[in-house]
CSV table of C-alpha atoms in Angstrom, one decimal:
chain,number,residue,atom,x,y,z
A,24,UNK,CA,-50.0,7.5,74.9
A,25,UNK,CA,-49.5,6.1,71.2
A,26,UNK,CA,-46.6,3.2,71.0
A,27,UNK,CA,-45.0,0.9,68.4
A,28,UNK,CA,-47.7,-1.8,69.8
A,29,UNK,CA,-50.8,0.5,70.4
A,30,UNK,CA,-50.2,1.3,66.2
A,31,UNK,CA,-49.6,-2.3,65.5
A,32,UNK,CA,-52.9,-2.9,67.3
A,33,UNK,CA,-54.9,-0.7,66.1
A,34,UNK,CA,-53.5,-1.5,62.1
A,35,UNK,CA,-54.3,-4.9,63.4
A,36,UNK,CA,-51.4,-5.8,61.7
A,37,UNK,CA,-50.7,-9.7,61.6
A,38,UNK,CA,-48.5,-11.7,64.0
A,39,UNK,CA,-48.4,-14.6,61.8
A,40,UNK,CA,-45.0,-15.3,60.5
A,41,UNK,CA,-42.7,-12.9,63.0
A,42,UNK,CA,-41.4,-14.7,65.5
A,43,UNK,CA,-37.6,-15.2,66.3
A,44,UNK,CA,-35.6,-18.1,64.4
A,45,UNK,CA,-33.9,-20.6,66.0
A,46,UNK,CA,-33.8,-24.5,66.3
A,47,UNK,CA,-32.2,-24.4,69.7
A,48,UNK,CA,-32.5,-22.0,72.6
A,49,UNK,CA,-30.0,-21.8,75.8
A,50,UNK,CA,-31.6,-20.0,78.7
A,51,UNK,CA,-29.4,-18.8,81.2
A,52,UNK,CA,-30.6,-17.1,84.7
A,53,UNK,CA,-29.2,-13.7,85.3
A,54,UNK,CA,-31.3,-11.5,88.0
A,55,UNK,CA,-30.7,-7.5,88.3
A,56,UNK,CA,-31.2,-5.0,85.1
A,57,UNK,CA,-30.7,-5.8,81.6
A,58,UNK,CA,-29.0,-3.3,79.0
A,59,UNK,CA,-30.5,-3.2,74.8
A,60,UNK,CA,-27.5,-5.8,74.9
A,61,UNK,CA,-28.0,-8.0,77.8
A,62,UNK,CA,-25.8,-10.5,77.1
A,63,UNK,CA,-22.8,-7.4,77.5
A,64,UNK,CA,-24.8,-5.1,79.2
A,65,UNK,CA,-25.9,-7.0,82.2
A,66,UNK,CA,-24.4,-8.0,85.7
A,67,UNK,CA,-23.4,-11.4,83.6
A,68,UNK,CA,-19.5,-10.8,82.8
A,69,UNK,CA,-19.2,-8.9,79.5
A,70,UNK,CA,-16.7,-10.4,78.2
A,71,UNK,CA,-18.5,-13.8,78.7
A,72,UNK,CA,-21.0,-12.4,76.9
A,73,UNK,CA,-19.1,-11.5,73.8
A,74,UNK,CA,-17.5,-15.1,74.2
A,75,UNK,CA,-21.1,-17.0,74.2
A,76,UNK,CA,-22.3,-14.8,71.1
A,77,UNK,CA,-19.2,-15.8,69.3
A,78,UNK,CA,-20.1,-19.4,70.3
A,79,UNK,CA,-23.7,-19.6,69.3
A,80,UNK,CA,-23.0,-17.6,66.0
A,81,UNK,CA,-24.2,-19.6,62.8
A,82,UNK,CA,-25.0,-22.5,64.9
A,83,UNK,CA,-28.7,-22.0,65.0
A,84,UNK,CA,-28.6,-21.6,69.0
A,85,UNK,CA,-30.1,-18.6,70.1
A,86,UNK,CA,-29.1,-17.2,74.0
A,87,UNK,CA,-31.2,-15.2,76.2
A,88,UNK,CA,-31.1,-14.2,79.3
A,89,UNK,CA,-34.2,-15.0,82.1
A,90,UNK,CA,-35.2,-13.6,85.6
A,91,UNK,CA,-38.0,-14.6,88.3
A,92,UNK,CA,-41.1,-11.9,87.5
A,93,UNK,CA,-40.8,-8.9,90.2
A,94,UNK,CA,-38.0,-7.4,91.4
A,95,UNK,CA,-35.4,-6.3,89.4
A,96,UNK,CA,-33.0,-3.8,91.3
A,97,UNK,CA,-29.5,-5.1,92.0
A,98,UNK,CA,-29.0,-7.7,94.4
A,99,UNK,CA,-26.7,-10.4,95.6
A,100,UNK,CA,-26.1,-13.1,92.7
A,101,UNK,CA,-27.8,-16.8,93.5
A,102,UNK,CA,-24.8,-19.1,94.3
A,103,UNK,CA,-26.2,-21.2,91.4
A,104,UNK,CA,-28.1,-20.1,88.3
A,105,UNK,CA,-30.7,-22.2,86.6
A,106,UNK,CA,-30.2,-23.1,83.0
A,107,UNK,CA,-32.4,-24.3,80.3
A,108,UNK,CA,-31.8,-25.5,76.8
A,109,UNK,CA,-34.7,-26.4,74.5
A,110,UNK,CA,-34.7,-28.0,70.9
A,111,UNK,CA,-37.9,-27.2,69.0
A,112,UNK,CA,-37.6,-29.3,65.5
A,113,UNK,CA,-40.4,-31.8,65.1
A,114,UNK,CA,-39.4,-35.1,65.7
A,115,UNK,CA,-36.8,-34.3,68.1
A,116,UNK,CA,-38.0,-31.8,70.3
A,117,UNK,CA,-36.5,-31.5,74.1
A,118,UNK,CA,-36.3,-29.3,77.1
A,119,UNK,CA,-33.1,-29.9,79.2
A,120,UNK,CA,-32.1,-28.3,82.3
A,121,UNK,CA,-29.2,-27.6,84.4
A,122,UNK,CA,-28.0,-25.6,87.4
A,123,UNK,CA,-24.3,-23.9,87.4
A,124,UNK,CA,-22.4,-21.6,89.8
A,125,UNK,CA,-20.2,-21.2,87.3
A,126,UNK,CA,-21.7,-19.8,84.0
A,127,UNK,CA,-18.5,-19.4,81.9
A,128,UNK,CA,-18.9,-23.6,81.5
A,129,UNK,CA,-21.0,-23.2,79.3
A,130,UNK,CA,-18.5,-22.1,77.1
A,131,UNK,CA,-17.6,-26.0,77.2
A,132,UNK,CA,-20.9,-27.1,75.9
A,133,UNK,CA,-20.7,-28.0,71.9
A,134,UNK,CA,-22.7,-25.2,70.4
A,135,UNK,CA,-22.6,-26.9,66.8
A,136,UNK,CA,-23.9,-29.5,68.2
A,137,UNK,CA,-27.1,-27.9,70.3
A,138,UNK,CA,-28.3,-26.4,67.0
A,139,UNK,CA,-28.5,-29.7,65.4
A,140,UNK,CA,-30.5,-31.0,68.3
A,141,UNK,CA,-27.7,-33.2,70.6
A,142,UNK,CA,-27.5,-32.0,73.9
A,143,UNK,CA,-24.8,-34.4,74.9
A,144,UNK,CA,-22.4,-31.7,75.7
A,145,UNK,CA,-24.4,-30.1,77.9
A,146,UNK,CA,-25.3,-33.2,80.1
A,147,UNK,CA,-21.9,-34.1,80.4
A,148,UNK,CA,-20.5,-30.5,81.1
A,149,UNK,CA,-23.6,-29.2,83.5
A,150,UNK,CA,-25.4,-32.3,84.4
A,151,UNK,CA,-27.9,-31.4,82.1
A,152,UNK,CA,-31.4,-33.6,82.5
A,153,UNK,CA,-34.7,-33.2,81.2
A,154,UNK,CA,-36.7,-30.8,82.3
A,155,UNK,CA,-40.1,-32.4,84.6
A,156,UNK,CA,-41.5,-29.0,85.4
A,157,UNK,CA,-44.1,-26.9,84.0
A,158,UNK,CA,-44.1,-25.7,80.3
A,159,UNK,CA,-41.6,-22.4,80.2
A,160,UNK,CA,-43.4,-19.2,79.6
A,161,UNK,CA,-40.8,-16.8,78.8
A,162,UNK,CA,-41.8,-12.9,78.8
A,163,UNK,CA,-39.9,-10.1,77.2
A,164,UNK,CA,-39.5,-7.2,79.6
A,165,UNK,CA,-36.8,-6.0,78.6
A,166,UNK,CA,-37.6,-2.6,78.6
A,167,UNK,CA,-34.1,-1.4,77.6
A,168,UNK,CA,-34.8,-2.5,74.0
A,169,UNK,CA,-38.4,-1.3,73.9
A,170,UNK,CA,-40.5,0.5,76.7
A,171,UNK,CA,-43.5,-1.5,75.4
A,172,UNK,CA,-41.6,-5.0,76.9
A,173,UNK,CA,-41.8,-3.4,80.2
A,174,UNK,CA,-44.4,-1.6,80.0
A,175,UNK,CA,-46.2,-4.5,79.0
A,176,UNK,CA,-44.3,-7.7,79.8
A,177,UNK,CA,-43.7,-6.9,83.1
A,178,UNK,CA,-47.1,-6.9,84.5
A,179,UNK,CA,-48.3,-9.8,82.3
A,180,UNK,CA,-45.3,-11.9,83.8
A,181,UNK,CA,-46.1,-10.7,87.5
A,182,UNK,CA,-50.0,-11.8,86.8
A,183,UNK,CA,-48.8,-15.4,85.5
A,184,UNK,CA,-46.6,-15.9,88.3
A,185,UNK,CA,-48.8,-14.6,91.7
A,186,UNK,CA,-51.9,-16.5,89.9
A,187,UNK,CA,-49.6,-19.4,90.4
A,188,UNK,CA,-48.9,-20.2,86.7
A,189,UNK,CA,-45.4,-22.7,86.7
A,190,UNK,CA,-42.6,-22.0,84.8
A,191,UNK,CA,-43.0,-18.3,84.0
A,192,UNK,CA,-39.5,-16.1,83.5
A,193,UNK,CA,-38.8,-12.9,82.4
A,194,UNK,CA,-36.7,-12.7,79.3
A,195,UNK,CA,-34.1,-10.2,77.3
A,196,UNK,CA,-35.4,-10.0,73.7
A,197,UNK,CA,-37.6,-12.3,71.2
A,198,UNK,CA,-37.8,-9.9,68.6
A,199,UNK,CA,-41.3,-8.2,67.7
A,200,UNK,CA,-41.5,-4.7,70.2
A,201,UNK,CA,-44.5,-3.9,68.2
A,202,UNK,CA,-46.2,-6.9,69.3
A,203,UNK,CA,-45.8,-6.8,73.2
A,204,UNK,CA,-46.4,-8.6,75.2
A,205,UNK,CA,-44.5,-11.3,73.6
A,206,UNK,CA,-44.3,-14.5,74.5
A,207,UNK,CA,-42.0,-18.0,73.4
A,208,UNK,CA,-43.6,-20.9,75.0
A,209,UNK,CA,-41.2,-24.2,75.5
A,210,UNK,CA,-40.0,-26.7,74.5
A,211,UNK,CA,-42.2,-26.7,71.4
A,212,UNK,CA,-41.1,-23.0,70.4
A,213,UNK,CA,-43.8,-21.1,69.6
A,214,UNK,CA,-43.9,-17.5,70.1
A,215,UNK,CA,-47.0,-15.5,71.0
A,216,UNK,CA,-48.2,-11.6,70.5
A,217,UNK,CA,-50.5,-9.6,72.0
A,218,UNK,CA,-50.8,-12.0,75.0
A,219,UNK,CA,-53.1,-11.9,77.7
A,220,UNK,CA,-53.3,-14.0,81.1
A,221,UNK,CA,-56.4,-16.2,80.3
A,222,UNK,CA,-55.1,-16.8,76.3
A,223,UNK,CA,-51.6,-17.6,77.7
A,224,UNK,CA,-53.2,-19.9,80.6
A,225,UNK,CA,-54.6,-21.6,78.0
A,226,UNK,CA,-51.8,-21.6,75.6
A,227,UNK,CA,-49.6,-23.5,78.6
A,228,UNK,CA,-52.2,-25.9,79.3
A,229,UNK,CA,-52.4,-27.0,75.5
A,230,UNK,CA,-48.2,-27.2,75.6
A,231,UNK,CA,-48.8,-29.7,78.6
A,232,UNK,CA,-50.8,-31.7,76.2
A,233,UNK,CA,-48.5,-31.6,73.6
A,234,UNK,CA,-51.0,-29.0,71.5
A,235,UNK,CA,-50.4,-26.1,69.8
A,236,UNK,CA,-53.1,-22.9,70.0
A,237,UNK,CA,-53.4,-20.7,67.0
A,238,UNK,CA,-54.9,-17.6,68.8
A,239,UNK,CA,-52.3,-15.0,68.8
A,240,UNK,CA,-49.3,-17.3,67.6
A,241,UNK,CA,-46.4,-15.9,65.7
A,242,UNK,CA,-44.8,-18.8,64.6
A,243,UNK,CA,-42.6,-21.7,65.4
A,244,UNK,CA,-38.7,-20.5,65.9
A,245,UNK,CA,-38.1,-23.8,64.4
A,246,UNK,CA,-38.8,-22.2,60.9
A,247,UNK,CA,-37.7,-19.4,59.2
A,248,UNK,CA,-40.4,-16.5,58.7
A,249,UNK,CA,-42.3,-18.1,55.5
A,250,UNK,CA,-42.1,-21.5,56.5
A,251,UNK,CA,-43.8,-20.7,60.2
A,252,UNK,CA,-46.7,-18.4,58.3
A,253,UNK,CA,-47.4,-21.6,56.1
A,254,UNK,CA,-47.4,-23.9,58.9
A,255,UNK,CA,-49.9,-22.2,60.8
A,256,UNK,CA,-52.1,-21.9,57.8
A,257,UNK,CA,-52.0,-25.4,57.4
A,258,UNK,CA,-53.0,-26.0,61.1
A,259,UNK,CA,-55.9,-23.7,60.5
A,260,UNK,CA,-57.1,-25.1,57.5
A,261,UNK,CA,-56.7,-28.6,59.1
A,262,UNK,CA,-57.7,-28.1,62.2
A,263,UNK,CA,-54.3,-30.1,63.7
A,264,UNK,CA,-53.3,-28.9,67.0
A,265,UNK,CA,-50.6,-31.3,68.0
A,266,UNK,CA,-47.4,-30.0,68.6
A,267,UNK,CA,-45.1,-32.5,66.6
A,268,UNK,CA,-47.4,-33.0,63.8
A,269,UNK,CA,-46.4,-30.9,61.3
A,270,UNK,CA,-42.9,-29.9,59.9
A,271,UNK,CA,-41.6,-27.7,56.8
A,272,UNK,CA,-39.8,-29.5,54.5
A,273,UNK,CA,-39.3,-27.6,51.8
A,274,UNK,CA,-38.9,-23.6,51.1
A,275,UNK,CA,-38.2,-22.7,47.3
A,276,UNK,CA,-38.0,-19.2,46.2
A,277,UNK,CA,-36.8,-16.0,47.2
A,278,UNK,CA,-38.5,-12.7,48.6
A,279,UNK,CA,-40.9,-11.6,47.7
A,280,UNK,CA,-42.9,-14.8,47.0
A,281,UNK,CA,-42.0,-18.8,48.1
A,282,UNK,CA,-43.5,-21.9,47.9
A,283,UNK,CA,-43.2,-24.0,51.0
A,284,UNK,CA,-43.9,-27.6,51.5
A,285,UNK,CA,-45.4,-28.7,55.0
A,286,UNK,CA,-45.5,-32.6,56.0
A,287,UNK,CA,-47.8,-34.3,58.2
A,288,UNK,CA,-46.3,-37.0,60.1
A,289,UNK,CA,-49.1,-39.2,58.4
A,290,UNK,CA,-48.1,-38.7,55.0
A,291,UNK,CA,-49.8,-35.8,53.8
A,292,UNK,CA,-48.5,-33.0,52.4
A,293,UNK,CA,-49.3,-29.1,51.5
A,294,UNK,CA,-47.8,-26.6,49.1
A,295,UNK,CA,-48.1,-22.8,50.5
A,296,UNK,CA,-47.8,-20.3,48.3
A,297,UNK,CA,-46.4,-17.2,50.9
A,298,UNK,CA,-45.9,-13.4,49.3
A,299,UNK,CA,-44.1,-11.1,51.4
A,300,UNK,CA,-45.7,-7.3,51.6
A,301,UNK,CA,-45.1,-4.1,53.4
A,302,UNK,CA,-46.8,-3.3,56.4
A,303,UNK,CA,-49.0,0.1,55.3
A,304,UNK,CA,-49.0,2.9,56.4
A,305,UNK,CA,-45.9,3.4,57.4
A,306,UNK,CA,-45.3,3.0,61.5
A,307,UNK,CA,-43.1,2.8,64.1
A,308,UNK,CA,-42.1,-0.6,64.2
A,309,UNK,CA,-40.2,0.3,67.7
A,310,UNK,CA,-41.1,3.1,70.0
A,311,UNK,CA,-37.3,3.9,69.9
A,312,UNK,CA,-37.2,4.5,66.2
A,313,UNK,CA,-36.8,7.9,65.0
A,314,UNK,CA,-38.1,7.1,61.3
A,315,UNK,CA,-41.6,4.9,60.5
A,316,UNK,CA,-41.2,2.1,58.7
A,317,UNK,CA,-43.2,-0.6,56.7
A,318,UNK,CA,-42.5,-3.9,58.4
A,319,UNK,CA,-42.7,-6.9,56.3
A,320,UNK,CA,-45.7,-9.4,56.6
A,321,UNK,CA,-46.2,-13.1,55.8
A,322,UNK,CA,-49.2,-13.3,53.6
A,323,UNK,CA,-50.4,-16.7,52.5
A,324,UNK,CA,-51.6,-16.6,48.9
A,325,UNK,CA,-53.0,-20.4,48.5
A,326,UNK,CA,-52.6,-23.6,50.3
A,327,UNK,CA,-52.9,-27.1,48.2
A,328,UNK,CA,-53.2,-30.4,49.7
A,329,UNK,CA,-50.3,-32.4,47.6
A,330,UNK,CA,-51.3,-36.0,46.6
A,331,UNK,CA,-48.5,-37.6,47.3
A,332,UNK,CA,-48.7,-40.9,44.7
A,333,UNK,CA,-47.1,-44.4,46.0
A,334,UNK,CA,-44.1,-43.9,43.7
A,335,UNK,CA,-43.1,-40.9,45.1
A,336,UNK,CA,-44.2,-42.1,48.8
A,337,UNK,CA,-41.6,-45.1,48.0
C-alpha cells in the first residue's frame, strides 16, 4: 500500500529543516479519540479549546494534546490530568510540570509570557515544578489528521513504552505526515522523522546527557525552518552534539534564499547560506490530499566559519 511517507521514503526526501516552530510547548493530558482538530474535536471541552488557541495565538506557544500509548476508546476521565510545559531556546531551556483537575486554569497561565520563556504563571496558577522524570518522547498518532500517524506512531509508541522507555506519550499533531513516525523530543525540542525504536532509544539517552543526535533530526522548534536546517549543518560539520551549544542569531533574506548566522556559546560563529527548493516529482505530501504537491526543502548551499575580530567581539 503506497502512502504520503512510503513516497517520501522512497524519494528519500530530506527531514532537515521541517519540523514544527515554536519556542514554547504546553502539553496537556487528554485520553480517548482525537478529531483532525483535537484541541475542538476531542473529549477536552470545545469551547476551551477554541479559548486556549485564541490564548496561545502569536505568542510562540504551541498546544498539543498527549495520551499514555495503548488504548484509546472512550473511558472515564483521570480526576487529574498531567501537564507539561517546555521552553526550548538555548540558554534558557526548561521542562515544567503540573497536575490539574481542572484544565480550563490554564486559561490563567500568562501565555505571552510562556513564549518568551517565564513560566511564572504557570507555577503560581498549577503548581508548576520542574520536571525530574525521563526525557518526553512525544509520538504523533493522531490518525485523524493522517492515517500514516497511526498507522505508524501508534506501534512505535506502544514498542517505547512495553520496552520500558520513560516518558513516552502519544500526541495530536507535529506537523510532517509524510515523515511518520514523528517524533519531538523534550525539553531541548528537537523533532525526529522516520523514527525507529533503537535510533529513538538512543536519541533519549543522548537528551539525558544534554546531547543532541543528528540521525533522522528535523530540526529544533526553537527556529524557524532555515535557521534549524543551518543549525544542524553546523553540528555536522562541527561535530558539536551538545544540546545548548549552538543558537541562531541571525536570519536575513527572504524565500527563496537566506543567510543565517549560528553562534557557538564559545564565540564562534557560521554564516549558512540556505536556498529553499521544491520537492520533485510532485507527491502527496499527506495521504488525505486529493492533489500532489512539491513540498518545500531546506537546502544548505555553503557554510563559513566567521572570524569574529576582537572589535567586533567587544
Amino acid at each position: 500500500m503506497s502512502t504520503c511517507s512510503s513516497v517520501s521514503r522512497d524519494l528519500d526526501e530530506p527531514v532537515s529543516g521541517t519540523a514544527a516552530i515554536a519556542r514554547t510547548w504546553l502539553l496537556l493530558e487528554q485520553p480517548g479519540p482525537w478529531g483532525a482538530k483535537a484541541l475542538t474535536s476531542s473529549h477536552l471541552d470545545p469551547a476551551l479549546g477554541r479559548a486556549l488557541e485564541a490564548a496561545a495565538k502569536d505568542t510562540g506557544v504551541r498546544i498539543v494534546l498527549i495520551r499514555r500509548p495503548g488504548r484509546h476508546a472512550d473511558r472515564r476521565m483521570p480526576a487529574t490530568r498531567r501537564v507539561y510545559v517546555a521552553h526550548t531556546v538555548p540558554g534558557n531551556v526548561w521542562l515544567r510540570a503540573a497536575t490539574t483537575s481542572d484544565p480550563g486554569r490554564l486559561l490563567d497561565v500568562d501565555f505571552t509570557a510562556l513564549g518568551r520563556g517565564d513560566h511564572r504563571t504557570f507555577d503560581t496558577v498549577l503548581g508548576g515544578r520542574p520536571h525530574d522524570g525521563d526525557p518526553l518522547a512525544l509520538v504523533c498518532t493522531n490518525g485523524k489528521r493522517d492515517r500514516c500517524c497511526a498507522l505508524l506512531g501508534r506501534p512505535l509508541a506502544a514498542e517505547l513504552a512495553t520496552s520500558g522507555v520513560g516518558g513516552v506519550w502519544e500526541v495530536t499533531h507535529l506537523g510532517g505526515h509524510r515523515f511518520s513516525p514523528t517524533v519531538l523530543v523534550l525539553p531541548y525540542g528537537y523533532a525526529y522523522g522516520r523514527a525507529e525504536a533503537h535510533t529513538l532509544k538512543e536519541v533519549l539517552h543522548g537528551a539525558r546527557e544534554g546531547r543532541i543526535v543528528l540521525e533522522g533530526c528535523r530540526g529544533g522548534s526553537a527556529w524557524e525552518r532555515p535557521g534549524q536546517a543551518a543549525e544542524l549543518a553546523v553540528r555536522a560539520r562541527t561535530g558539536e552534539d551538545a544540546a545548548e551549544a549552538l543558537s541562531v542569531v541571525r536570519t536575513a533574506g527572504a524565500a527563496p534564499r537566506w543567510e543565517v548566522t549560528v553562534a557557538h556559546t564559545d564565540g564562534r560563529r557560521w554564516q549558512v547560506d540556505v536556498a529553499q527548493g521544491a520537492g520533485l516529482p510532485p507527491r502527496p505530501e499527506s495521504c488525505g490530499a486529493s492533489v500532489l504537491g512539491s513540498p518545500a526543502r531546506m537546502d544548505v548551499v555553503a557554510v563559513h566559519e566567521v572570524r569574529v575580530t576582537t572589535a567586533l567581539a567587544s
